[in-house]
């Protein structure tokens, strides 16, 4: 998978799949946050946005408005 090879866009997209349990993949918000973080750490704005939303809402992580 491109996400496994470090593609930031693919990581954020795969994070969405895990967060919502799409395409037959089991819902796993912790894995989604991990993928969003990998994407965000590479400067991918979509990954940064999704990661921030998860911190803002406390989804898969402890709610943290400063981190968001």
mmCIF file of N, CA, C and O in Angstrom:
data_model
loop_
_atom_site.group_PDB
_atom_site.id
_atom_site.type_symbol
_atom_site.label_atom_id
_atom_site.label_comp_id
_atom_site.label_asym_id
_atom_site.label_seq_id
_atom_site.Cartn_x
_atom_site.Cartn_y
_atom_site.Cartn_z
ATOM 1 N N UNK A 1 0.822 -1.192 0.000
ATOM 2 C CA UNK A 1 0.000 0.000 0.000
ATOM 3 C C UNK A 1 0.866 1.256 0.000
ATOM 4 O O UNK A 1 1.925 1.286 0.615
ATOM 5 N N UNK A 2 0.382 2.278 -0.649
ATOM 6 C CA UNK A 2 1.102 3.547 -0.679
ATOM 7 C C UNK A 2 1.258 4.116 0.730
ATOM 8 O O UNK A 2 2.279 4.731 1.048
ATOM 9 N N UNK A 3 0.259 3.909 1.580
ATOM 10 C CA UNK A 3 0.335 4.415 2.950
ATOM 11 C C UNK A 3 1.494 3.767 3.701
ATOM 12 O O UNK A 3 2.175 4.419 4.485
ATOM 13 N N UNK A 4 1.735 2.485 3.456
ATOM 14 C CA UNK A 4 2.845 1.779 4.095
ATOM 15 C C UNK A 4 4.190 2.277 3.591
ATOM 16 O O UNK A 4 5.202 2.124 4.267
ATOM 17 N N UNK A 5 4.199 2.854 2.404
ATOM 18 C CA UNK A 5 5.437 3.357 1.812
ATOM 19 C C UNK A 5 5.668 4.828 2.139
ATOM 20 O O UNK A 5 6.588 5.448 1.620
ATOM 21 N N UNK A 6 4.834 5.396 2.994
ATOM 22 C CA UNK A 6 5.035 6.750 3.469
ATOM 23 C C UNK A 6 4.321 7.842 2.700
ATOM 24 O O UNK A 6 4.589 9.024 2.917
ATOM 25 N N UNK A 7 3.395 7.486 1.831
ATOM 26 C CA UNK A 7 2.648 8.495 1.072
ATOM 27 C C UNK A 7 1.663 9.195 2.016
ATOM 28 O O UNK A 7 0.702 8.592 2.502
ATOM 29 N N UNK A 8 1.908 10.483 2.285
ATOM 30 C CA UNK A 8 1.126 11.230 3.276
ATOM 31 C C UNK A 8 -0.351 11.324 2.911
ATOM 32 O O UNK A 8 -1.225 11.207 3.772
ATOM 33 N N UNK A 9 -0.645 11.528 1.645
ATOM 34 C CA UNK A 9 -2.039 11.616 1.207
ATOM 35 C C UNK A 9 -2.747 10.277 1.403
ATOM 36 O O UNK A 9 -3.883 10.229 1.883
ATOM 37 N N UNK A 10 -2.063 9.203 1.054
ATOM 38 C CA UNK A 10 -2.647 7.871 1.237
ATOM 39 C C UNK A 10 -2.863 7.572 2.720
ATOM 40 O O UNK A 10 -3.855 6.946 3.090
ATOM 41 N N UNK A 11 -1.953 8.036 3.565
ATOM 42 C CA UNK A 11 -2.100 7.807 5.005
ATOM 43 C C UNK A 11 -3.339 8.514 5.549
ATOM 44 O O UNK A 11 -4.099 7.927 6.324
ATOM 45 N N UNK A 12 -3.554 9.759 5.131
ATOM 46 C CA UNK A 12 -4.743 10.454 5.629
ATOM 47 C C UNK A 12 -6.015 9.824 5.076
ATOM 48 O O UNK A 12 -7.009 9.691 5.792
ATOM 49 N N UNK A 13 -5.991 9.400 3.816
ATOM 50 C CA UNK A 13 -7.164 8.729 3.235
ATOM 51 C C UNK A 13 -7.453 7.409 3.936
ATOM 52 O O UNK A 13 -8.618 7.095 4.224
ATOM 53 N N UNK A 14 -6.422 6.646 4.212
ATOM 54 C CA UNK A 14 -6.615 5.375 4.907
ATOM 55 C C UNK A 14 -7.094 5.618 6.335
ATOM 56 O O UNK A 14 -7.883 4.835 6.879
ATOM 57 N N UNK A 15 -6.653 6.713 6.928
ATOM 58 C CA UNK A 15 -7.153 7.080 8.252
ATOM 59 C C UNK A 15 -8.659 7.261 8.254
ATOM 60 O O UNK A 15 -9.353 6.815 9.174
ATOM 61 N N UNK A 16 -9.182 7.900 7.223
ATOM 62 C CA UNK A 16 -10.634 8.090 7.106
ATOM 63 C C UNK A 16 -11.334 6.729 7.021
ATOM 64 O O UNK A 16 -12.362 6.501 7.668
ATOM 65 N N UNK A 17 -10.756 5.823 6.247
ATOM 66 C CA UNK A 17 -11.333 4.475 6.115
ATOM 67 C C UNK A 17 -11.424 3.812 7.478
ATOM 68 O O UNK A 17 -12.453 3.226 7.834
ATOM 69 N N UNK A 18 -10.364 3.926 8.280
ATOM 70 C CA UNK A 18 -10.364 3.311 9.616
ATOM 71 C C UNK A 18 -11.275 4.054 10.585
ATOM 72 O O UNK A 18 -11.960 3.416 11.386
ATOM 73 N N UNK A 19 -11.296 5.378 10.504
ATOM 74 C CA UNK A 19 -12.123 6.137 11.452
ATOM 75 C C UNK A 19 -13.602 5.816 11.300
ATOM 76 O O UNK A 19 -14.335 5.723 12.280
ATOM 77 N N UNK A 20 -14.048 5.631 10.064
ATOM 78 C CA UNK A 20 -15.480 5.426 9.820
ATOM 79 C C UNK A 20 -15.836 3.988 9.480
ATOM 80 O O UNK A 20 -17.012 3.688 9.300
ATOM 81 N N UNK A 21 -14.850 3.117 9.370
ATOM 82 C CA UNK A 21 -15.122 1.715 9.062
ATOM 83 C C UNK A 21 -15.673 1.525 7.659
ATOM 84 O O UNK A 21 -16.678 0.857 7.470
ATOM 85 N N UNK A 22 -15.010 2.123 6.681
ATOM 86 C CA UNK A 22 -15.473 2.064 5.293
ATOM 87 C C UNK A 22 -14.871 0.876 4.552
ATOM 88 O O UNK A 22 -13.829 0.351 4.940
ATOM 89 N N UNK A 23 -15.516 0.469 3.480
ATOM 90 C CA UNK A 23 -14.971 -0.546 2.585
ATOM 91 C C UNK A 23 -14.723 -1.894 3.222
ATOM 92 O O UNK A 23 -13.804 -2.598 2.829
ATOM 93 N N UNK A 24 -15.512 -2.227 4.218
ATOM 94 C CA UNK A 24 -15.349 -3.529 4.866
ATOM 95 C C UNK A 24 -14.258 -3.559 5.929
ATOM 96 O O UNK A 24 -13.994 -4.604 6.514
ATOM 97 N N UNK A 25 -13.619 -2.426 6.172
ATOM 98 C CA UNK A 25 -12.587 -2.322 7.211
ATOM 99 C C UNK A 25 -13.279 -2.027 8.536
ATOM 100 O O UNK A 25 -14.171 -1.181 8.609
ATOM 101 N N UNK A 26 -12.862 -2.721 9.586
ATOM 102 C CA UNK A 26 -13.438 -2.480 10.912
ATOM 103 C C UNK A 26 -13.083 -1.080 11.391
ATOM 104 O O UNK A 26 -11.963 -0.607 11.178
ATOM 105 N N UNK A 27 -14.031 -0.438 12.044
ATOM 106 C CA UNK A 27 -13.806 0.890 12.605
ATOM 107 C C UNK A 27 -12.720 0.804 13.671
ATOM 108 O O UNK A 27 -12.785 -0.045 14.572
ATOM 109 N N UNK A 28 -11.707 1.652 13.560
ATOM 110 C CA UNK A 28 -10.584 1.666 14.498
ATOM 111 C C UNK A 28 -10.050 3.097 14.577
ATOM 112 O O UNK A 28 -9.180 3.491 13.806
ATOM 113 N N UNK A 29 -10.584 3.864 15.514
ATOM 114 C CA UNK A 29 -10.217 5.279 15.595
ATOM 115 C C UNK A 29 -8.783 5.479 16.070
ATOM 116 O O UNK A 29 -8.143 6.466 15.705
ATOM 117 N N UNK A 30 -8.262 4.563 16.849
ATOM 118 C CA UNK A 30 -6.866 4.672 17.295
ATOM 119 C C UNK A 30 -5.930 4.529 16.091
ATOM 120 O O UNK A 30 -4.972 5.297 15.946
ATOM 121 N N UNK A 31 -6.204 3.591 15.211
ATOM 122 C CA UNK A 31 -5.411 3.428 13.989
ATOM 123 C C UNK A 31 -5.586 4.643 13.085
ATOM 124 O O UNK A 31 -4.622 5.093 12.453
ATOM 125 N N UNK A 32 -6.779 5.185 13.033
ATOM 126 C CA UNK A 32 -7.017 6.386 12.228
ATOM 127 C C UNK A 32 -6.144 7.531 12.718
ATOM 128 O O UNK A 32 -5.499 8.215 11.914
ATOM 129 N N UNK A 33 -6.091 7.740 14.017
ATOM 130 C CA UNK A 33 -5.274 8.811 14.584
ATOM 131 C C UNK A 33 -3.795 8.563 14.274
ATOM 132 O O UNK A 33 -3.063 9.495 13.923
ATOM 133 N N UNK A 34 -3.347 7.335 14.366
ATOM 134 C CA UNK A 34 -1.952 7.006 14.046
ATOM 135 C C UNK A 34 -1.631 7.396 12.606
ATOM 136 O O UNK A 34 -0.595 8.012 12.329
ATOM 137 N N UNK A 35 -2.532 7.061 11.696
ATOM 138 C CA UNK A 35 -2.324 7.383 10.286
ATOM 139 C C UNK A 35 -2.393 8.888 10.042
ATOM 140 O O UNK A 35 -1.594 9.435 9.274
ATOM 141 N N UNK A 36 -3.326 9.564 10.682
ATOM 142 C CA UNK A 36 -3.411 11.016 10.553
ATOM 143 C C UNK A 36 -2.118 11.670 11.042
ATOM 144 O O UNK A 36 -1.619 12.611 10.433
ATOM 145 N N UNK A 37 -1.570 11.164 12.144
ATOM 146 C CA UNK A 37 -0.333 11.731 12.687
ATOM 147 C C UNK A 37 0.834 11.519 11.720
ATOM 148 O O UNK A 37 1.635 12.430 11.493
ATOM 149 N N UNK A 38 0.932 10.324 11.140
ATOM 150 C CA UNK A 38 1.988 10.079 10.154
ATOM 151 C C UNK A 38 1.880 11.063 8.999
ATOM 152 O O UNK A 38 2.880 11.617 8.533
ATOM 153 N N UNK A 39 0.678 11.264 8.543
ATOM 154 C CA UNK A 39 0.428 12.186 7.443
ATOM 155 C C UNK A 39 0.740 13.627 7.856
ATOM 156 O O UNK A 39 1.441 14.357 7.138
ATOM 157 N N UNK A 40 0.236 14.027 9.009
ATOM 158 C CA UNK A 40 0.432 15.392 9.491
ATOM 159 C C UNK A 40 1.911 15.701 9.715
ATOM 160 O O UNK A 40 2.366 16.811 9.409
ATOM 161 N N UNK A 41 2.651 14.737 10.226
ATOM 162 C CA UNK A 41 4.075 14.947 10.496
ATOM 163 C C UNK A 41 4.864 15.191 9.214
ATOM 164 O O UNK A 41 5.971 15.727 9.267
ATOM 165 N N UNK A 42 4.302 14.816 8.084
ATOM 166 C CA UNK A 42 4.948 15.059 6.794
ATOM 167 C C UNK A 42 4.465 16.365 6.154
ATOM 168 O O UNK A 42 4.826 16.684 5.035
ATOM 169 N N UNK A 43 3.611 17.099 6.876
ATOM 170 C CA UNK A 43 3.137 18.381 6.388
ATOM 171 C C UNK A 43 1.872 18.315 5.550
ATOM 172 O O UNK A 43 1.458 19.325 4.978
ATOM 173 N N UNK A 44 1.236 17.167 5.495
ATOM 174 C CA UNK A 44 0.000 17.003 4.725
ATOM 175 C C UNK A 44 -1.138 17.739 5.441
ATOM 176 O O UNK A 44 -1.524 17.390 6.555
ATOM 177 N N UNK A 45 -1.668 18.779 4.802
ATOM 178 C CA UNK A 45 -2.667 19.631 5.455
ATOM 179 C C UNK A 45 -3.955 18.882 5.784
ATOM 180 O O UNK A 45 -4.583 19.160 6.811
ATOM 181 N N UNK A 46 -4.352 17.941 4.962
ATOM 182 C CA UNK A 46 -5.573 17.175 5.244
ATOM 183 C C UNK A 46 -5.376 16.314 6.489
ATOM 184 O O UNK A 46 -6.243 16.259 7.360
ATOM 185 N N UNK A 47 -4.226 15.661 6.581
ATOM 186 C CA UNK A 47 -3.915 14.869 7.770
ATOM 187 C C UNK A 47 -3.870 15.735 9.019
ATOM 188 O O UNK A 47 -4.340 15.341 10.086
ATOM 189 N N UNK A 48 -3.315 16.944 8.888
ATOM 190 C CA UNK A 48 -3.265 17.871 10.015
ATOM 191 C C UNK A 48 -4.669 18.260 10.460
ATOM 192 O O UNK A 48 -4.960 18.319 11.655
ATOM 193 N N UNK A 49 -5.529 18.502 9.499
ATOM 194 C CA UNK A 49 -6.912 18.884 9.796
ATOM 195 C C UNK A 49 -7.647 17.757 10.514
ATOM 196 O O UNK A 49 -8.284 17.986 11.550
ATOM 197 N N UNK A 50 -7.550 16.548 9.972
ATOM 198 C CA UNK A 50 -8.230 15.405 10.588
ATOM 199 C C UNK A 50 -7.690 15.134 11.989
ATOM 200 O O UNK A 50 -8.456 14.857 12.916
ATOM 201 N N UNK A 51 -6.372 15.218 12.150
ATOM 202 C CA UNK A 51 -5.779 14.988 13.465
ATOM 203 C C UNK A 51 -6.268 16.044 14.455
ATOM 204 O O UNK A 51 -6.647 15.717 15.588
ATOM 205 N N UNK A 52 -6.294 17.292 14.007
ATOM 206 C CA UNK A 52 -6.791 18.364 14.865
ATOM 207 C C UNK A 52 -8.236 18.164 15.275
ATOM 208 O O UNK A 52 -8.607 18.393 16.431
ATOM 209 N N UNK A 53 -9.058 17.727 14.335
ATOM 210 C CA UNK A 53 -10.469 17.464 14.651
ATOM 211 C C UNK A 53 -10.602 16.372 15.697
ATOM 212 O O UNK A 53 -11.438 16.466 16.603
ATOM 213 N N UNK A 54 -9.772 15.334 15.571
ATOM 214 C CA UNK A 54 -9.853 14.247 16.542
ATOM 215 C C UNK A 54 -9.452 14.727 17.934
ATOM 216 O O UNK A 54 -10.085 14.353 18.929
ATOM 217 N N UNK A 55 -8.414 15.556 18.012
ATOM 218 C CA UNK A 55 -8.034 16.112 19.311
ATOM 219 C C UNK A 55 -9.106 17.061 19.835
ATOM 220 O O UNK A 55 -9.392 17.084 21.028
ATOM 221 N N UNK A 56 -9.705 17.842 18.961
ATOM 222 C CA UNK A 56 -10.737 18.789 19.374
ATOM 223 C C UNK A 56 -11.957 18.066 19.954
ATOM 224 O O UNK A 56 -12.565 18.517 20.922
ATOM 225 N N UNK A 57 -12.311 16.928 19.347
ATOM 226 C CA UNK A 57 -13.500 16.186 19.772
ATOM 227 C C UNK A 57 -13.193 15.035 20.735
ATOM 228 O O UNK A 57 -14.107 14.415 21.259
ATOM 229 N N UNK A 58 -11.908 14.705 20.910
ATOM 230 C CA UNK A 58 -11.547 13.578 21.772
ATOM 231 C C UNK A 58 -11.887 12.239 21.147
ATOM 232 O O UNK A 58 -12.332 11.325 21.828
ATOM 233 N N UNK A 59 -11.659 12.104 19.852
ATOM 234 C CA UNK A 59 -11.956 10.862 19.133
ATOM 235 C C UNK A 59 -10.660 10.091 18.913
ATOM 236 O O UNK A 59 -9.792 10.516 18.155
ATOM 237 N N UNK A 60 -10.512 8.976 19.621
ATOM 238 C CA UNK A 60 -9.316 8.145 19.487
ATOM 239 C C UNK A 60 -8.138 8.647 20.291
ATOM 240 O O UNK A 60 -7.097 7.995 20.361
ATOM 241 N N UNK A 61 -8.284 9.823 20.879
ATOM 242 C CA UNK A 61 -7.273 10.439 21.743
ATOM 243 C C UNK A 61 -8.003 11.198 22.843
ATOM 244 O O UNK A 61 -9.186 11.481 22.727
ATOM 245 N N UNK A 62 -7.253 11.545 23.878
ATOM 246 C CA UNK A 62 -7.847 12.388 24.911
ATOM 247 C C UNK A 62 -8.058 13.787 24.335
ATOM 248 O O UNK A 62 -7.211 14.310 23.606
ATOM 249 N N UNK A 63 -9.205 14.366 24.626
ATOM 250 C CA UNK A 63 -9.509 15.710 24.132
ATOM 251 C C UNK A 63 -8.420 16.672 24.599
ATOM 252 O O UNK A 63 -8.069 16.717 25.779
ATOM 253 N N UNK A 64 -7.874 17.450 23.649
ATOM 254 C CA UNK A 64 -6.781 18.357 23.959
ATOM 255 C C UNK A 64 -6.864 19.537 22.990
ATOM 256 O O UNK A 64 -6.413 19.437 21.848
ATOM 257 N N UNK A 65 -7.439 20.630 23.452
ATOM 258 C CA UNK A 65 -7.638 21.782 22.578
ATOM 259 C C UNK A 65 -6.332 22.467 22.221
ATOM 260 O O UNK A 65 -6.221 23.087 21.160
ATOM 261 N N UNK A 66 -5.319 22.338 23.055
ATOM 262 C CA UNK A 66 -4.010 22.920 22.742
ATOM 263 C C UNK A 66 -3.369 22.123 21.605
ATOM 264 O O UNK A 66 -2.865 22.705 20.645
ATOM 265 N N UNK A 67 -3.407 20.813 21.680
ATOM 266 C CA UNK A 67 -2.843 19.963 20.632
ATOM 267 C C UNK A 67 -3.637 20.123 19.337
ATOM 268 O O UNK A 67 -3.065 20.056 18.251
ATOM 269 N N UNK A 68 -4.943 20.315 19.464
ATOM 270 C CA UNK A 68 -5.789 20.485 18.283
ATOM 271 C C UNK A 68 -5.365 21.702 17.505
ATOM 272 O O UNK A 68 -5.360 21.738 16.312
#
